[in-house]
Coordinates of C-alpha atoms in Angstrom, one line a residue:
M835 CA 6.6 -14.8 -5.8
R836 CA 9.3 -15.5 -3.3
S837 CA 11.7 -18.4 -3.6
S838 CA 11.9 -18.6 0.2
V839 CA 8.2 -19.6 0.4
A840 CA 7.1 -23.2 0.1
A841 CA 5.9 -23.8 -3.4
G842 CA 2.3 -24.2 -4.2
L843 CA 0.1 -23.5 -7.2
I844 CA -3.6 -23.7 -8.0
I845 CA -5.8 -22.3 -10.6
F846 CA -8.9 -20.7 -9.2
C847 CA -11.6 -19.2 -11.3
A848 CA -13.3 -16.6 -9.1
A849 CA -15.9 -15.8 -11.7
G850 CA -16.9 -19.4 -12.4
P851 CA -18.8 -21.9 -10.3
A852 CA -17.9 -22.3 -6.6
A853 CA -14.5 -23.9 -6.4
A854 CA -13.7 -26.9 -4.2
Q855 CA -11.8 -26.0 -1.0
P856 CA -8.2 -25.3 -2.3
F857 CA -6.4 -25.0 1.1
S858 CA -5.5 -26.9 4.1
A859 CA -4.9 -25.1 7.4
A860 CA -1.1 -25.1 6.7
S861 CA -1.2 -24.1 3.0
T862 CA 1.4 -21.5 2.0
G863 CA 2.9 -20.6 -1.3
T864 CA 1.9 -18.9 -4.5
F865 CA -1.6 -19.5 -5.8
T866 CA -2.6 -18.3 -9.3
F867 CA -6.2 -17.4 -10.0
D868 CA -8.2 -16.3 -13.1
A869 CA -8.6 -12.5 -13.0
P870 CA -10.1 -10.2 -15.7
T871 CA -7.8 -7.6 -17.3
Y872 CA -9.4 -4.2 -17.9
E873 CA -8.0 -1.8 -20.5
H874 CA -9.2 1.2 -18.6
Y875 CA -11.6 2.4 -16.0
G876 CA -14.4 2.7 -18.5
A877 CA -14.0 -0.9 -19.4
F878 CA -14.3 -1.8 -15.7
R879 CA -17.5 0.2 -15.4
S880 CA -19.1 -1.5 -18.5
G881 CA -17.7 -5.0 -17.6
E882 CA -15.6 -5.2 -20.8
A883 CA -12.7 -7.4 -19.8
Q884 CA -10.0 -9.6 -21.3
S885 CA -9.0 -12.8 -19.7
G886 CA -6.0 -12.8 -17.4
Q887 CA -4.5 -14.2 -14.3
A888 CA -2.9 -12.9 -11.1
S889 CA -1.4 -14.6 -8.1
V890 CA -1.3 -14.3 -4.3
T891 CA 1.6 -15.6 -2.2
I892 CA 0.5 -16.6 1.3
W893 CA 2.8 -16.5 4.4
L894 CA 1.5 -17.8 7.7
P895 CA 2.7 -16.4 11.1
S896 CA 4.3 -18.6 13.8
M897 CA 1.8 -19.9 16.3
P898 CA 0.5 -19.1 18.8
S899 CA -0.3 -15.8 17.1
P900 CA -1.5 -12.7 19.0
T901 CA -4.1 -12.1 16.3
A902 CA -5.6 -15.6 16.6
R903 CA -9.3 -16.0 17.4
D904 CA -11.1 -19.3 17.3
G905 CA -8.1 -20.9 15.5
R906 CA -7.9 -18.3 12.8
V907 CA -5.5 -15.3 12.4
A908 CA -5.9 -11.9 10.9
A909 CA -4.3 -11.2 7.6
V910 CA -2.9 -8.3 5.6
M911 CA -2.7 -8.2 1.8
I912 CA 0.1 -6.2 0.2
G913 CA -0.4 -4.5 -3.2
H914 CA 2.7 -3.8 -5.3
S915 CA 3.6 -0.6 -7.1
I916 CA 3.8 -0.2 -10.9
G917 CA 7.4 -1.3 -10.7
G918 CA 6.3 -4.8 -9.6
W919 CA 7.0 -6.6 -6.4
K920 CA 10.5 -5.7 -5.0
D921 CA 12.1 -7.1 -1.9
G922 CA 13.4 -3.6 -1.0
S923 CA 10.0 -2.1 -1.3
E924 CA 6.9 -4.3 -0.8
G925 CA 9.1 -7.0 0.7
V926 CA 10.2 -4.9 3.7
Y927 CA 6.7 -5.1 5.2
V928 CA 6.4 -8.9 5.1
K929 CA 8.6 -9.7 8.2
P930 CA 7.1 -7.0 10.5
L931 CA 3.6 -8.1 9.7
L932 CA 4.4 -11.8 10.3
K933 CA 6.2 -10.9 13.5
A934 CA 3.0 -9.1 14.6
G935 CA 1.1 -12.3 14.1
Y936 CA -0.6 -11.6 10.7
A937 CA -0.8 -13.9 7.7
V938 CA 0.6 -12.0 4.8
L939 CA -0.9 -12.1 1.3
G940 CA 1.4 -10.8 -1.4
L941 CA -0.2 -9.9 -4.7
D942 CA 1.4 -10.2 -8.2
H943 CA -0.4 -8.6 -11.0
F944 CA 2.4 -8.7 -13.5
G945 CA 4.0 -12.2 -13.5
P946 CA 1.0 -14.2 -14.5
R947 CA 0.1 -11.6 -17.2
G948 CA 3.6 -11.6 -18.6
I949 CA 4.1 -7.9 -17.9
K950 CA 7.8 -7.0 -17.7
R951 CA 7.7 -3.2 -17.4
A952 CA 4.9 -0.7 -16.7
A953 CA 6.0 2.4 -14.9
D954 CA 7.0 4.3 -18.1
V955 CA 4.8 2.3 -20.5
P956 CA 1.4 4.0 -20.9
G957 CA -1.4 1.4 -21.1
A958 CA 0.7 -1.5 -19.7
I959 CA -1.8 -2.0 -17.0
S960 CA -4.8 0.1 -15.8
P961 CA -4.7 0.6 -12.0
I962 CA -8.3 -0.7 -11.8
T963 CA -7.1 -4.2 -12.8
P964 CA -5.0 -4.7 -9.6
V965 CA -8.0 -3.4 -7.6
S966 CA -10.2 -6.2 -9.1
D967 CA -7.3 -8.7 -8.5
A968 CA -7.2 -7.8 -4.8
L969 CA -10.9 -8.3 -4.3
L970 CA -10.7 -11.6 -6.1
A971 CA -7.7 -12.6 -4.0
L972 CA -9.7 -11.6 -0.9
K973 CA -12.4 -14.0 -2.0
L974 CA -9.8 -16.7 -2.4
A975 CA -8.0 -16.0 0.9
A976 CA -11.3 -16.0 2.8
T977 CA -11.5 -19.8 2.1
H978 CA -8.2 -20.5 3.9
P979 CA -8.9 -22.4 7.1
A980 CA -6.2 -20.5 9.0
I981 CA -7.4 -17.0 8.1
D982 CA -10.3 -15.1 9.5
P983 CA -12.2 -13.8 6.5
A984 CA -13.7 -10.9 8.6
R985 CA -10.2 -9.6 9.6
I986 CA -8.3 -9.2 6.3
G987 CA -6.8 -5.8 5.8
I988 CA -4.9 -4.4 2.8
M989 CA -2.0 -2.1 2.4
G990 CA -0.1 -1.2 -0.7
L991 CA 2.6 1.1 -2.3
S992 CA 1.8 3.6 -5.0
M993 CA -0.3 1.6 -7.5
G994 CA -0.7 -0.8 -4.6
G995 CA -1.9 2.2 -2.6
I996 CA -4.5 2.8 -5.2
T997 CA -5.4 -0.9 -4.9
S998 CA -5.8 -0.4 -1.1
E999 CA -7.8 2.8 -1.4
H1000 CA -10.1 2.0 -4.3
S1001 CA -11.1 -1.4 -2.9
A1002 CA -12.8 0.5 -0.1
Y1003 CA -15.4 2.0 -2.5
E1004 CA -18.7 0.1 -2.5
F1005 CA -19.3 0.7 -6.2
V1006 CA -16.0 -1.1 -6.9
R1007 CA -16.5 -3.9 -4.4
R1008 CA -19.9 -4.8 -5.8
K1009 CA -18.7 -4.7 -9.4
V1010 CA -16.2 -7.4 -8.5
L1011 CA -17.9 -9.4 -5.7
G1012 CA -21.5 -8.9 -6.5
N1013 CA -23.9 -9.4 -3.6
S1014 CA -21.2 -11.0 -1.4
D1015 CA -20.8 -9.3 2.0
L1016 CA -17.0 -9.9 1.9
K1017 CA -14.9 -6.8 2.3
F1018 CA -11.5 -5.7 3.5
A1019 CA -11.6 -4.8 7.2
A1020 CA -9.1 -2.0 7.1
H1021 CA -7.0 -0.1 4.5
V1022 CA -3.6 1.5 4.7
P1023 CA -2.5 3.0 1.3
F1024 CA 1.0 4.3 1.1
Y1025 CA 1.5 7.3 -1.2
A1026 CA -1.5 6.4 -3.4
P1027 CA -1.7 8.9 -6.3
C1028 CA -4.8 11.2 -5.8
A1029 CA -7.0 11.0 -8.9
N1030 CA -10.3 9.3 -8.7
V1031 CA -13.5 8.7 -6.7
F1032 CA -16.4 6.3 -7.2
S1033 CA -19.9 7.5 -6.6
N1034 CA -22.6 4.9 -5.8
D1035 CA -26.0 6.4 -6.4
G1036 CA -28.6 4.7 -4.2
G1037 CA -26.0 3.2 -1.8
P1038 CA -23.1 3.9 0.5
V1039 CA -20.0 5.5 -1.0
T1040 CA -17.6 3.1 0.8
T1041 CA -17.7 -0.3 2.5
G1042 CA -17.5 1.5 5.9
A1043 CA -14.1 0.1 6.7
P1044 CA -11.5 2.4 8.3
M1045 CA -8.6 3.8 6.2
L1046 CA -5.3 5.4 7.1
K1047 CA -3.7 7.2 4.1
L1048 CA 0.1 7.9 4.3
Y1049 CA 1.5 10.7 2.0
G1050 CA 4.7 12.4 1.2
G1051 CA 4.8 16.2 1.0
K1052 CA 7.4 16.1 -1.9
D1053 CA 5.5 13.6 -3.9
E1054 CA 4.0 15.2 -7.1
T1055 CA 1.4 12.4 -7.4
T1056 CA -0.3 13.5 -4.2
P1057 CA -0.9 17.3 -4.3
R1058 CA -2.4 17.8 -0.9
E1059 CA -5.3 20.0 -1.9
K1060 CA -6.5 17.4 -4.4
C1061 CA -6.0 14.5 -1.9
E1062 CA -8.0 16.4 0.7
R1063 CA -10.7 17.2 -1.9
I1064 CA -11.1 13.6 -2.7
D1065 CA -11.7 12.8 1.0
A1066 CA -14.2 15.7 1.2
I1067 CA -16.1 14.4 -1.8
A1068 CA -16.4 11.0 -0.2
R1069 CA -17.3 12.4 3.2
A1070 CA -20.1 14.5 1.6
G1071 CA -21.8 11.3 0.5
E1072 CA -21.0 9.5 3.7
P1073 CA -20.8 11.8 6.8
G1074 CA -19.5 9.0 9.0
L1075 CA -16.5 8.2 6.8
R1076 CA -13.7 6.7 8.8
W1077 CA -10.8 7.9 6.8
Q1078 CA -7.7 9.7 8.1
S1079 CA -4.4 10.9 6.6
H1080 CA -0.9 11.5 7.8
W1081 CA 1.7 13.6 5.9
Y1082 CA 5.5 13.3 5.9
A1083 CA 6.5 16.8 4.8
D1084 CA 9.9 15.9 3.4
A1085 CA 9.0 12.5 1.9
Y1086 CA 9.1 11.6 -1.7
H1087 CA 7.3 8.8 -3.6
A1088 CA 8.7 5.3 -2.8
W1089 CA 10.2 6.4 0.5
E1090 CA 11.1 3.1 2.1
N1091 CA 14.0 1.9 -0.1
P1092 CA 17.5 3.2 0.8
A1093 CA 18.7 2.2 -2.6
V1094 CA 16.4 4.8 -4.3
R1095 CA 18.2 8.1 -4.4
P1096 CA 16.0 11.2 -4.7
A1097 CA 15.4 12.0 -8.4
F1098 CA 12.7 13.2 -10.7
H1099 CA 11.5 10.6 -13.2
P1100 CA 10.0 12.5 -16.1
H1101 CA 8.3 9.7 -18.0
H1102 CA 6.3 8.1 -15.2
V1103 CA 2.5 8.4 -15.4
N1104 CA 0.9 11.1 -13.2
A1105 CA -2.5 12.8 -13.0
R1106 CA -1.7 15.8 -10.8
Q1107 CA -3.0 18.3 -13.3
C1108 CA -6.2 16.4 -14.0
P1109 CA -9.5 17.1 -12.3
V1110 CA -10.8 14.6 -9.9
T1111 CA -12.5 11.9 -12.0
D1112 CA -15.6 10.0 -10.8
F1113 CA -15.5 6.6 -12.3
G1114 CA -18.5 5.3 -10.3
S1115 CA -22.2 5.4 -11.0
R1116 CA -21.9 9.1 -12.2
L1117 CA -19.1 9.4 -14.8
R1118 CA -17.9 13.0 -14.4
F1119 CA -15.1 15.5 -13.7
I1120 CA -15.1 17.4 -10.5
D1121 CA -13.1 20.7 -10.6
P1122 CA -11.4 22.3 -7.6
D1123 CA -14.3 24.6 -7.0
G1124 CA -16.7 21.7 -6.8
R1125 CA -18.1 22.2 -10.3
E1126 CA -19.2 19.0 -12.0
R1127 CA -18.6 18.6 -15.7
P1128 CA -19.1 15.8 -18.3
F1129 CA -16.2 13.3 -18.5
S1130 CA -14.0 13.7 -21.6
I1131 CA -11.5 11.0 -22.6
A1132 CA -9.6 13.6 -24.7
E1133 CA -9.2 16.0 -21.8
L1134 CA -8.1 13.1 -19.5
Q1135 CA -5.5 12.0 -22.0
S1136 CA -4.3 15.6 -22.4
C1137 CA -3.9 16.3 -18.7
L1138 CA -2.2 13.0 -18.1
K1139 CA 0.4 13.9 -20.8
A1140 CA 0.9 17.3 -19.2
S1141 CA 1.3 15.8 -15.7
R1142 CA 3.9 13.2 -16.5
G1143 CA 6.7 12.7 -14.0
Y1144 CA 7.2 12.6 -10.3
S1145 CA 10.0 12.4 -7.7
M1146 CA 11.1 9.2 -6.0
G1147 CA 13.6 8.8 -3.2
Y1148 CA 14.4 7.3 0.2
S1149 CA 13.0 9.3 3.0
P1150 CA 14.3 8.2 6.4
E1151 CA 11.6 9.7 8.6
A1152 CA 8.7 8.1 6.6
A1153 CA 10.6 4.8 6.2
A1154 CA 11.0 4.6 10.0
D1155 CA 7.6 5.9 11.0
A1156 CA 5.1 4.5 8.4
P1157 CA 5.4 0.8 9.4
K1158 CA 4.8 1.7 13.0
R1159 CA 1.6 3.6 12.1
M1160 CA 0.5 0.8 9.8
L1161 CA 1.0 -1.8 12.5
A1162 CA -0.8 0.3 15.1
F1163 CA -3.7 0.9 12.8
F1164 CA -4.1 -2.8 12.0
A1165 CA -3.7 -3.7 15.6
T1166 CA -6.7 -1.5 16.4
H1167 CA -9.0 -2.6 13.5
L1168 CA -8.0 -6.3 13.0
K1169 CA -7.8 -7.2 16.7
P1170 CA -9.2 -10.6 17.9

């Protein structure tokens, strides 16, 4: 992913037989692994996948690390937006995390799949595919001798925020990892579009891991009422839910990059006018008044078309404060 990182490449099939130990304690670089590609959320629910690959780039912190315990450090995975990994966006979080003593795991869902453009290309990638990628990358990273598998957190921007948020749902985690106990220890999604929940009849709604959601008040992908309704739906099924949110009133989508001037992008995919969609064990729509209705692909496609577009732009307050909140949250929940 990054030319400044020592080169390394393996092919790891997460769905196949147990792989031989791929890492030494000093292994860094970019590691490619087999990862299914899902055309849409329905395909994920039914297990209908196409073959694909993703990669994770591993950076290790300088030692001794303040996060070290029994010779292993905590780690934070970074999920990228639908624009792909960019040094001015996802890349700005690598150095602060390394400085704080974390290993950093940078995902790439596009390069190994040959995706060049996705933000304004409907169907280029379904957001559930990166979620699956992240959980498979977690399985891979957990085998690294320098990383504590019980202390791996995940953050992400926009689509990467969806990756961070949706990987906290137990229905999703079990679909990807089966009976494994492996899970992310903490989640910090940045401006994750508010759209979906995942019910889990007969089991917990989430993995139980804490989550800090960071939102912008001028971001059309995160209408506050809908975002809070999603949390309420999850909390109704799990009263002890450890999720919290912080809002930056004047922040747009993609707030950390000074090169991004505030502007409305009319062709970008958005779901703000759609009902909350449950893609878990109970496929359904949930209206603002709480009424449940059968899922309709035609209605979903129609409301997605009507919702297109959202504003992006640098927001100094959020750009300065969000990394501090993220680091403080991980310091609390990934501590030795």
